[in-house]
Amino acid sequence: AAGVIQSPRHLIKEKRETATLKCYPIPRHDTVYWYQQGPGQDPQFLISFYEKMQSDKGSIPDRFSAQQFSDYHSELNMSSLELGDSALYFCASSPAGGYEKLFFGSGTQLSVL
Amino acid sequence: DAKTTQPNSMESNEEEPVHLPCNHSTISGTDYIHWYRQLPSQGPEYVIHGLTSNVNNRMASLAIAEDRKSSTLILHRATLRDAAVYYCILRDVENFVFGPGTRLSVLP
């Protein structure tokens, strides 16, 4: 069965650079969630989209932005990267209905040097 | 956001049942109770969810208190592969917030 696909798997950037993370949800899933997980921490909710519109916003820094495209894939854009942005970034997708389970991708490991 | 409270850590012996508790005293009538687990270096994985009635699937059982203010995830026979952080989450339509979960250790 198709799963949530995230790319790239690993990303190394320098401070003040920009990064773009991509998420391809499971087919027919129209809701996407983004999470950030620092070392030894719990996943922190960043932002979610439903039908290409932002549906909720968590602790996402102003330097970050995200969108969901017409094919339902989503991209998380991160600018002016800081050392503290080094983390595992997960994307999850869910079918319409609001109360269905989430399916998570394997994550993108971002290292900021 | 509705909040959940779980023990920081629990230990179990292999092949014994494990009962992971979760308190959610501020749960609303429309909040579903979800359980996920996260193995090291992996994305969270769905375990089970329910609204009011107890639920069973191939991975686990979910026992929900009659007043819905608490629930218990039951792993019937723990294996070494069940060692993970288990998260109890109240499912709101738009957001899905992880709190501190329970780190389960399984001893051989």
PDB file of C-alpha atoms in Angstrom:
ATOM      1  CA  ALA A   1       0.000   0.000   0.000  1.00  0.00           C
ATOM      2  CA  ALA A   2       1.153   3.513  -0.753  1.00  0.00           C
ATOM      3  CA  GLY A   3       2.563   5.450   2.169  1.00  0.00           C
ATOM      4  CA  VAL A   4       3.363   9.066   2.881  1.00  0.00           C
ATOM      5  CA  ILE A   5       6.534  10.010   1.042  1.00  0.00           C
ATOM      6  CA  GLN A   6       8.883  12.684   2.266  1.00  0.00           C
ATOM      7  CA  SER A   7      11.889  14.077   0.481  1.00  0.00           C
ATOM      8  CA  PRO A   8      14.707  14.479   0.930  1.00  0.00           C
ATOM      9  CA  ARG A   9      15.447  11.911   3.619  1.00  0.00           C
ATOM     10  CA  HIS A  10      18.430  13.887   4.867  1.00  0.00           C
ATOM     11  CA  LEU A  11      19.372  17.514   4.337  1.00  0.00           C
ATOM     12  CA  ILE A  12      22.427  19.430   5.473  1.00  0.00           C
ATOM     13  CA  LYS A  13      22.400  23.211   5.356  1.00  0.00           C
ATOM     14  CA  GLU A  14      24.463  26.092   6.636  1.00  0.00           C
ATOM     15  CA  LYS A  15      23.149  28.795   8.959  1.00  0.00           C
ATOM     16  CA  ARG A  16      21.104  31.484   7.189  1.00  0.00           C
ATOM     17  CA  GLU A  17      20.443  29.223   4.187  1.00  0.00           C
ATOM     18  CA  THR A  18      17.007  28.122   3.034  1.00  0.00           C
ATOM     19  CA  ALA A  19      15.519  24.638   2.852  1.00  0.00           C
ATOM     20  CA  THR A  20      12.462  23.111   1.226  1.00  0.00           C
ATOM     21  CA  LEU A  21      10.954  19.880   2.480  1.00  0.00           C
ATOM     22  CA  LYS A  22       8.401  17.989   0.430  1.00  0.00           C
ATOM     23  CA  CYS A  23       5.563  15.713   1.425  1.00  0.00           C
ATOM     24  CA  TYR A  24       3.461  13.500  -0.824  1.00  0.00           C
ATOM     25  CA  PRO A  25       0.364  12.250   0.984  1.00  0.00           C
ATOM     26  CA  ILE A  26      -1.343   8.941   0.451  1.00  0.00           C
ATOM     27  CA  PRO A  27      -3.627   9.104  -2.622  1.00  0.00           C
ATOM     28  CA  ARG A  28      -7.085  10.493  -1.815  1.00  0.00           C
ATOM     29  CA  HIS A  29      -5.868  11.974   1.451  1.00  0.00           C
ATOM     30  CA  ASP A  30      -6.617  15.675   1.431  1.00  0.00           C
ATOM     31  CA  THR A  31      -5.285  16.686   4.843  1.00  0.00           C
ATOM     32  CA  VAL A  32      -1.599  17.183   5.580  1.00  0.00           C
ATOM     33  CA  TYR A  33       0.126  17.912   8.882  1.00  0.00           C
ATOM     34  CA  TRP A  34       3.705  19.002   9.543  1.00  0.00           C
ATOM     35  CA  TYR A  35       5.620  18.267  12.753  1.00  0.00           C
ATOM     36  CA  GLN A  36       9.064  19.131  14.059  1.00  0.00           C
ATOM     37  CA  GLN A  37      10.847  16.793  16.460  1.00  0.00           C
ATOM     38  CA  GLY A  38      14.051  17.903  18.114  1.00  0.00           C
ATOM     39  CA  PRO A  39      16.461  15.400  19.683  1.00  0.00           C
ATOM     40  CA  GLY A  40      14.828  13.693  22.655  1.00  0.00           C
ATOM     41  CA  GLN A  41      11.650  15.718  22.273  1.00  0.00           C
ATOM     42  CA  ASP A  42       8.057  14.937  21.368  1.00  0.00           C
ATOM     43  CA  PRO A  43       6.748  15.890  17.914  1.00  0.00           C
ATOM     44  CA  GLN A  44       5.637  19.528  17.850  1.00  0.00           C
ATOM     45  CA  PHE A  45       2.749  20.456  15.587  1.00  0.00           C
ATOM     46  CA  LEU A  46       3.668  23.134  13.065  1.00  0.00           C
ATOM     47  CA  ILE A  47       0.842  23.543  10.584  1.00  0.00           C
ATOM     48  CA  SER A  48      -1.924  21.654   8.800  1.00  0.00           C
ATOM     49  CA  PHE A  49      -3.777  21.915   5.509  1.00  0.00           C
ATOM     50  CA  TYR A  50      -7.149  20.685   4.351  1.00  0.00           C
ATOM     51  CA  GLU A  51      -8.129  20.844   0.706  1.00  0.00           C
ATOM     52  CA  LYS A  52      -5.195  23.152  -0.062  1.00  0.00           C
ATOM     53  CA  MET A  53      -6.164  25.672   2.590  1.00  0.00           C
ATOM     54  CA  GLN A  54      -4.363  26.170   5.886  1.00  0.00           C
ATOM     55  CA  SER A  55      -6.574  24.647   8.560  1.00  0.00           C
ATOM     56  CA  ASP A  56      -4.559  25.166  11.736  1.00  0.00           C
ATOM     57  CA  LYS A  57      -1.285  26.656  12.867  1.00  0.00           C
ATOM     58  CA  GLY A  58       0.892  25.547  15.745  1.00  0.00           C
ATOM     59  CA  SER A  59       4.318  26.640  16.866  1.00  0.00           C
ATOM     60  CA  ILE A  60       5.632  27.417  13.407  1.00  0.00           C
ATOM     61  CA  PRO A  61       8.265  30.197  13.292  1.00  0.00           C
ATOM     62  CA  ASP A  62       7.621  33.176  11.032  1.00  0.00           C
ATOM     63  CA  ARG A  63      10.710  32.134   9.040  1.00  0.00           C
ATOM     64  CA  PHE A  64       8.835  29.027   7.962  1.00  0.00           C
ATOM     65  CA  SER A  65       6.019  28.856   5.465  1.00  0.00           C
ATOM     66  CA  ALA A  66       4.105  26.004   3.924  1.00  0.00           C
ATOM     67  CA  GLN A  67       1.503  25.319   1.324  1.00  0.00           C
ATOM     68  CA  GLN A  68      -0.492  22.490  -0.160  1.00  0.00           C
ATOM     69  CA  PHE A  69      -0.656  22.267  -3.924  1.00  0.00           C
ATOM     70  CA  SER A  70      -3.403  21.237  -6.331  1.00  0.00           C
ATOM     71  CA  ASP A  71      -2.122  17.640  -6.368  1.00  0.00           C
ATOM     72  CA  TYR A  72      -2.283  17.685  -2.532  1.00  0.00           C
ATOM     73  CA  HIS A  73       1.434  17.458  -2.004  1.00  0.00           C
ATOM     74  CA  SER A  74       2.809  19.935   0.481  1.00  0.00           C
ATOM     75  CA  GLU A  75       6.056  21.831   0.897  1.00  0.00           C
ATOM     76  CA  LEU A  76       7.579  23.333   4.022  1.00  0.00           C
ATOM     77  CA  ASN A  77       9.868  26.251   3.241  1.00  0.00           C
ATOM     78  CA  MET A  78      12.379  27.289   5.857  1.00  0.00           C
ATOM     79  CA  SER A  79      14.464  30.453   5.541  1.00  0.00           C
ATOM     80  CA  SER A  80      17.274  32.025   7.558  1.00  0.00           C
ATOM     81  CA  LEU A  81      18.022  28.651   9.066  1.00  0.00           C
ATOM     82  CA  GLU A  82      19.302  28.557  12.628  1.00  0.00           C
ATOM     83  CA  LEU A  83      21.185  25.849  14.491  1.00  0.00           C
ATOM     84  CA  GLY A  84      18.049  25.208  16.543  1.00  0.00           C
ATOM     85  CA  ASP A  85      16.135  24.224  13.413  1.00  0.00           C
ATOM     86  CA  SER A  86      18.098  20.986  13.294  1.00  0.00           C
ATOM     87  CA  ALA A  87      15.440  18.346  13.815  1.00  0.00           C
ATOM     88  CA  LEU A  88      13.442  15.545  12.276  1.00  0.00           C
ATOM     89  CA  TYR A  89      10.505  16.912  10.301  1.00  0.00           C
ATOM     90  CA  PHE A  90       7.517  14.646   9.852  1.00  0.00           C
ATOM     91  CA  CYS A  91       4.628  14.955   7.520  1.00  0.00           C
ATOM     92  CA  ALA A  92       1.374  13.088   8.042  1.00  0.00           C
ATOM     93  CA  SER A  93      -1.720  12.713   5.930  1.00  0.00           C
ATOM     94  CA  SER A  94      -5.300  11.841   6.696  1.00  0.00           C
ATOM     95  CA  PRO A  95      -8.407  11.240   4.632  1.00  0.00           C
ATOM     96  CA  ALA A  96     -11.329  13.633   4.809  1.00  0.00           C
ATOM     97  CA  GLY A  97     -13.563  13.354   7.836  1.00  0.00           C
ATOM     98  CA  GLY A  98     -11.446  15.030  10.448  1.00  0.00           C
ATOM     99  CA  TYR A  99     -11.378  12.170  12.914  1.00  0.00           C
ATOM    100  CA  GLU A 100      -9.541   9.573  10.889  1.00  0.00           C
ATOM    101  CA  LYS A 101      -6.136   8.261  11.822  1.00  0.00           C
ATOM    102  CA  LEU A 102      -2.966   9.917  10.654  1.00  0.00           C
ATOM    103  CA  PHE A 103      -0.380   8.218   8.511  1.00  0.00           C
ATOM    104  CA  PHE A 104       3.152   9.469   9.029  1.00  0.00           C
ATOM    105  CA  GLY A 105       6.078   9.594   6.667  1.00  0.00           C
ATOM    106  CA  SER A 106       9.594   8.526   7.614  1.00  0.00           C
ATOM    107  CA  GLY A 107      10.648  12.128   8.093  1.00  0.00           C
ATOM    108  CA  THR A 108      13.348  14.452   6.823  1.00  0.00           C
ATOM    109  CA  GLN A 109      16.399  14.843   9.029  1.00  0.00           C
ATOM    110  CA  LEU A 110      17.557  18.447   8.751  1.00  0.00           C
ATOM    111  CA  SER A 111      20.987  19.337  10.055  1.00  0.00           C
ATOM    112  CA  VAL A 112      21.973  22.999  10.212  1.00  0.00           C
ATOM    113  CA  LEU A 113      25.708  23.567  10.581  1.00  0.00           C
TER     114      LEU A 113
ATOM    115  CA  ASP B   1      -6.457  21.991  23.163  1.00  0.00           C
ATOM    116  CA  ALA B   2      -7.650  19.129  25.325  1.00  0.00           C
ATOM    117  CA  LYS B   3      -4.831  17.735  27.436  1.00  0.00           C
ATOM    118  CA  THR B   4      -3.715  14.236  28.300  1.00  0.00           C
ATOM    119  CA  THR B   5      -1.581  12.950  31.152  1.00  0.00           C
ATOM    120  CA  GLN B   6       0.509   9.807  30.902  1.00  0.00           C
ATOM    121  CA  PRO B   7       3.252   8.228  33.025  1.00  0.00           C
ATOM    122  CA  ASN B   8       6.714   9.185  31.818  1.00  0.00           C
ATOM    123  CA  SER B   9       7.882   5.597  31.618  1.00  0.00           C
ATOM    124  CA  MET B  10       6.797   2.027  32.212  1.00  0.00           C
ATOM    125  CA  GLU B  11       8.488  -1.319  32.164  1.00  0.00           C
ATOM    126  CA  SER B  12       7.182  -4.700  31.166  1.00  0.00           C
ATOM    127  CA  ASN B  13       8.490  -8.199  30.816  1.00  0.00           C
ATOM    128  CA  GLU B  14       8.377  -9.864  27.436  1.00  0.00           C
ATOM    129  CA  GLU B  15       5.216 -11.870  26.702  1.00  0.00           C
ATOM    130  CA  GLU B  16       3.312 -10.253  29.569  1.00  0.00           C
ATOM    131  CA  PRO B  17       0.347  -7.892  29.150  1.00  0.00           C
ATOM    132  CA  VAL B  18       0.948  -4.157  29.410  1.00  0.00           C
ATOM    133  CA  HIS B  19      -1.614  -1.579  30.484  1.00  0.00           C
ATOM    134  CA  LEU B  20      -0.718   1.978  29.512  1.00  0.00           C
ATOM    135  CA  PRO B  21      -2.963   4.558  31.221  1.00  0.00           C
ATOM    136  CA  CYS B  22      -4.001   7.979  29.992  1.00  0.00           C
ATOM    137  CA  ASN B  23      -5.997  10.651  31.803  1.00  0.00           C
ATOM    138  CA  HIS B  24      -7.982  13.190  29.811  1.00  0.00           C
ATOM    139  CA  SER B  25     -10.354  14.816  32.271  1.00  0.00           C
ATOM    140  CA  THR B  26     -11.143  17.783  29.982  1.00  0.00           C
ATOM    141  CA  ILE B  27     -12.194  15.659  27.021  1.00  0.00           C
ATOM    142  CA  SER B  28     -15.117  16.988  25.022  1.00  0.00           C
ATOM    143  CA  GLY B  29     -17.952  14.917  23.649  1.00  0.00           C
ATOM    144  CA  THR B  30     -16.578  14.934  20.115  1.00  0.00           C
ATOM    145  CA  ASP B  31     -12.929  14.162  20.896  1.00  0.00           C
ATOM    146  CA  TYR B  32     -11.738  10.798  19.684  1.00  0.00           C
ATOM    147  CA  ILE B  33      -9.055   9.094  21.767  1.00  0.00           C
ATOM    148  CA  HIS B  34      -6.103   8.093  19.601  1.00  0.00           C
ATOM    149  CA  TRP B  35      -2.995   6.118  20.472  1.00  0.00           C
ATOM    150  CA  TYR B  36       0.201   6.243  18.473  1.00  0.00           C
ATOM    151  CA  ARG B  37       3.641   4.882  19.125  1.00  0.00           C
ATOM    152  CA  GLN B  38       7.049   5.930  17.939  1.00  0.00           C
ATOM    153  CA  LEU B  39       9.993   3.608  17.633  1.00  0.00           C
ATOM    154  CA  PRO B  40      13.482   5.132  17.654  1.00  0.00           C
ATOM    155  CA  SER B  41      14.295   7.105  14.501  1.00  0.00           C
ATOM    156  CA  GLN B  42      10.903   6.362  12.947  1.00  0.00           C
ATOM    157  CA  GLY B  43       7.744   8.326  12.336  1.00  0.00           C
ATOM    158  CA  PRO B  44       4.813   7.858  14.717  1.00  0.00           C
ATOM    159  CA  GLU B  45       2.664   4.837  13.959  1.00  0.00           C
ATOM    160  CA  TYR B  46      -1.065   4.510  14.517  1.00  0.00           C
ATOM    161  CA  VAL B  47      -2.072   1.944  17.126  1.00  0.00           C
ATOM    162  CA  ILE B  48      -5.778   2.322  17.830  1.00  0.00           C
ATOM    163  CA  HIS B  49      -8.533   4.868  18.383  1.00  0.00           C
ATOM    164  CA  GLY B  50     -12.041   5.046  19.793  1.00  0.00           C
ATOM    165  CA  LEU B  51     -14.805   7.363  20.914  1.00  0.00           C
ATOM    166  CA  THR B  52     -16.878   5.717  23.625  1.00  0.00           C
ATOM    167  CA  SER B  53     -16.797   1.951  23.302  1.00  0.00           C
ATOM    168  CA  ASN B  54     -13.853  -0.329  23.899  1.00  0.00           C
ATOM    169  CA  VAL B  55     -11.984  -1.186  20.708  1.00  0.00           C
ATOM    170  CA  ASN B  56      -9.849  -4.115  19.636  1.00  0.00           C
ATOM    171  CA  ASN B  57      -7.540  -4.570  16.685  1.00  0.00           C
ATOM    172  CA  ARG B  58      -4.632  -6.813  15.810  1.00  0.00           C
ATOM    173  CA  MET B  59      -2.159  -4.579  17.626  1.00  0.00           C
ATOM    174  CA  ALA B  60      -3.915  -3.718  20.856  1.00  0.00           C
ATOM    175  CA  SER B  61      -7.104  -3.056  22.791  1.00  0.00           C
ATOM    176  CA  LEU B  62      -8.403   0.280  23.997  1.00  0.00           C
ATOM    177  CA  ALA B  63     -10.467   0.421  27.151  1.00  0.00           C
ATOM    178  CA  ILE B  64     -12.350   3.693  27.621  1.00  0.00           C
ATOM    179  CA  ALA B  65     -13.820   4.666  30.967  1.00  0.00           C
ATOM    180  CA  GLU B  66     -17.544   5.180  31.092  1.00  0.00           C
ATOM    181  CA  ASP B  67     -17.108   8.913  31.803  1.00  0.00           C
ATOM    182  CA  ARG B  68     -14.411   9.077  29.069  1.00  0.00           C
ATOM    183  CA  LYS B  69     -12.025  10.894  31.380  1.00  0.00           C
ATOM    184  CA  SER B  70      -9.451   8.151  31.126  1.00  0.00           C
ATOM    185  CA  SER B  71      -8.454   5.316  28.861  1.00  0.00           C
ATOM    186  CA  THR B  72      -6.036   2.392  28.860  1.00  0.00           C
ATOM    187  CA  LEU B  73      -4.084   0.949  25.982  1.00  0.00           C
ATOM    188  CA  ILE B  74      -3.623  -2.771  26.413  1.00  0.00           C
ATOM    189  CA  LEU B  75      -0.874  -4.733  24.689  1.00  0.00           C
ATOM    190  CA  HIS B  76      -1.831  -8.327  25.288  1.00  0.00           C
ATOM    191  CA  ARG B  77       1.638  -9.858  24.998  1.00  0.00           C
ATOM    192  CA  ALA B  78       4.518  -7.424  24.930  1.00  0.00           C
ATOM    193  CA  THR B  79       7.405  -8.190  22.631  1.00  0.00           C
ATOM    194  CA  LEU B  80      10.785  -6.521  22.363  1.00  0.00           C
ATOM    195  CA  ARG B  81       9.529  -4.786  19.222  1.00  0.00           C
ATOM    196  CA  ASP B  82       6.855  -3.017  21.303  1.00  0.00           C
ATOM    197  CA  ALA B  83       9.502  -0.928  23.071  1.00  0.00           C
ATOM    198  CA  ALA B  84       8.605   2.607  22.021  1.00  0.00           C
ATOM    199  CA  VAL B  85       7.128   5.893  23.182  1.00  0.00           C
ATOM    200  CA  TYR B  86       3.346   5.628  23.323  1.00  0.00           C
ATOM    201  CA  TYR B  87       1.255   8.754  22.847  1.00  0.00           C
ATOM    202  CA  CYS B  88      -2.352   9.218  23.877  1.00  0.00           C
ATOM    203  CA  ILE B  89      -3.894  12.045  21.832  1.00  0.00           C
ATOM    204  CA  LEU B  90      -7.329  13.618  21.786  1.00  0.00           C
ATOM    205  CA  ARG B  91      -8.264  14.008  18.151  1.00  0.00           C
ATOM    206  CA  ASP B  92      -9.625  17.402  17.287  1.00  0.00           C
ATOM    207  CA  VAL B  93     -10.761  17.967  13.727  1.00  0.00           C
ATOM    208  CA  GLU B  94      -8.098  20.434  12.713  1.00  0.00           C
ATOM    209  CA  ASN B  95      -5.083  19.827  14.876  1.00  0.00           C
ATOM    210  CA  PHE B  96      -3.416  16.803  16.305  1.00  0.00           C
ATOM    211  CA  VAL B  97      -1.139  17.651  19.188  1.00  0.00           C
ATOM    212  CA  PHE B  98       1.344  15.274  20.798  1.00  0.00           C
ATOM    213  CA  GLY B  99       1.947  15.566  24.512  1.00  0.00           C
ATOM    214  CA  PRO B 100       4.619  13.820  26.534  1.00  0.00           C
ATOM    215  CA  GLY B 101       4.072  10.133  26.013  1.00  0.00           C
ATOM    216  CA  THR B 102       5.026   7.004  27.954  1.00  0.00           C
ATOM    217  CA  ARG B 103       8.342   5.384  27.189  1.00  0.00           C
ATOM    218  CA  LEU B 104       7.748   1.644  27.364  1.00  0.00           C
ATOM    219  CA  SER B 105      10.702  -0.638  28.019  1.00  0.00           C
ATOM    220  CA  VAL B 106      10.273  -4.363  27.437  1.00  0.00           C
ATOM    221  CA  LEU B 107      12.621  -6.643  29.308  1.00  0.00           C
ATOM    222  CA  PRO B 108      13.561 -10.041  27.867  1.00  0.00           C
TER     223      PRO B 108
END
